[in-house]
Amino acid sequence: NQAKIQFISGTREEVVFKVYNMLGKEIESQIISTDRGVNIVKINTSTYSEGIYLYSISNGKQMQTKRMIVKN
């Protein structure tokens, strides 16, 4: 029911975290204040259907996109 996603930030900044379904529809969006070093985003996936999702983390200059699999 919950996913934890870790990422590393080189500076303290605000990033935009988004989750998309495989059709490209945005499912969730959060603005996160990061610390320098390892950061963790927790997402409640209990309302997500089983399947594959994409998530992206962007600071306005760089964007990283990864895949996430949800199993109920």
Tab-separated table of C-alpha atoms in Angstrom:
chain	number	residue	atom	x	y	z
A	1	ASN	CA	0.000	0.000	0.000
A	2	GLN	CA	3.018	2.274	0.189
A	3	ALA	CA	6.090	2.778	-1.959
A	4	LYS	CA	9.354	4.350	-0.818
A	5	ILE	CA	11.520	5.927	-3.479
A	6	GLN	CA	15.063	7.027	-2.679
A	7	PHE	CA	17.024	9.579	-4.651
A	8	ILE	CA	20.126	11.677	-4.127
A	9	SER	CA	20.190	15.456	-4.328
A	10	GLY	CA	23.395	17.457	-4.578
A	11	THR	CA	21.877	20.532	-2.922
A	12	ARG	CA	18.935	21.600	-0.804
A	13	GLU	CA	16.206	22.507	-3.256
A	14	GLU	CA	12.600	21.972	-4.224
A	15	VAL	CA	11.862	19.227	-6.724
A	16	VAL	CA	8.671	18.146	-8.442
A	17	PHE	CA	7.754	14.485	-8.066
A	18	LYS	CA	5.131	13.104	-10.481
A	19	VAL	CA	3.609	9.687	-11.123
A	20	TYR	CA	2.120	8.726	-14.519
A	21	ASN	CA	0.208	5.706	-15.715
A	22	MET	CA	1.357	3.924	-18.889
A	23	LEU	CA	-1.045	6.032	-20.973
A	24	GLY	CA	0.818	9.168	-19.876
A	25	LYS	CA	-1.906	10.459	-17.546
A	26	GLU	CA	-0.554	12.205	-14.447
A	27	ILE	CA	-1.752	10.338	-11.347
A	28	GLU	CA	0.022	12.268	-8.598
A	29	SER	CA	2.179	15.367	-8.196
A	30	GLN	CA	4.080	16.661	-5.153
A	31	ILE	CA	6.572	19.447	-4.520
A	32	ILE	CA	9.270	18.153	-2.194
A	33	SER	CA	11.909	20.104	-0.276
A	34	THR	CA	15.065	18.018	-0.445
A	35	ASP	CA	18.144	17.867	1.725
A	36	ARG	CA	21.616	17.371	0.368
A	37	GLY	CA	22.243	13.630	0.118
A	38	VAL	CA	19.750	10.770	0.208
A	39	ASN	CA	16.058	11.682	0.215
A	40	ILE	CA	13.005	9.428	0.473
A	41	VAL	CA	9.575	9.977	-1.078
A	42	LYS	CA	6.711	7.930	0.331
A	43	ILE	CA	3.648	7.402	-1.836
A	44	ASN	CA	0.375	5.797	-0.875
A	45	THR	CA	-0.344	3.297	-3.664
A	46	SER	CA	-3.493	1.800	-2.117
A	47	THR	CA	-5.713	3.597	-4.658
A	48	TYR	CA	-3.531	2.598	-7.640
A	49	SER	CA	-4.569	-0.272	-9.870
A	50	GLU	CA	-2.093	-3.107	-10.234
A	51	GLY	CA	0.364	-2.380	-13.033
A	52	ILE	CA	3.353	-0.407	-14.213
A	53	TYR	CA	3.744	3.319	-13.563
A	54	LEU	CA	6.399	5.885	-14.366
A	55	TYR	CA	7.610	8.469	-11.903
A	56	SER	CA	9.771	11.518	-12.506
A	57	ILE	CA	11.783	13.795	-10.264
A	58	SER	CA	12.669	17.215	-11.662
A	59	ASN	CA	14.484	20.230	-10.246
A	60	GLY	CA	13.796	22.408	-13.309
A	61	LYS	CA	17.225	21.732	-14.828
A	62	GLN	CA	17.374	17.944	-14.724
A	63	MET	CA	14.725	15.245	-14.797
A	64	GLN	CA	15.021	11.587	-13.929
A	65	THR	CA	12.307	9.099	-14.872
A	66	LYS	CA	12.032	5.538	-13.562
A	67	ARG	CA	9.535	2.687	-13.594
A	68	MET	CA	7.505	1.428	-10.635
A	69	ILE	CA	5.452	-1.775	-10.432
A	70	VAL	CA	2.405	-1.854	-8.156
A	71	LYS	CA	1.064	-5.198	-6.937
A	72	ASN	CA	-2.022	-5.439	-4.749
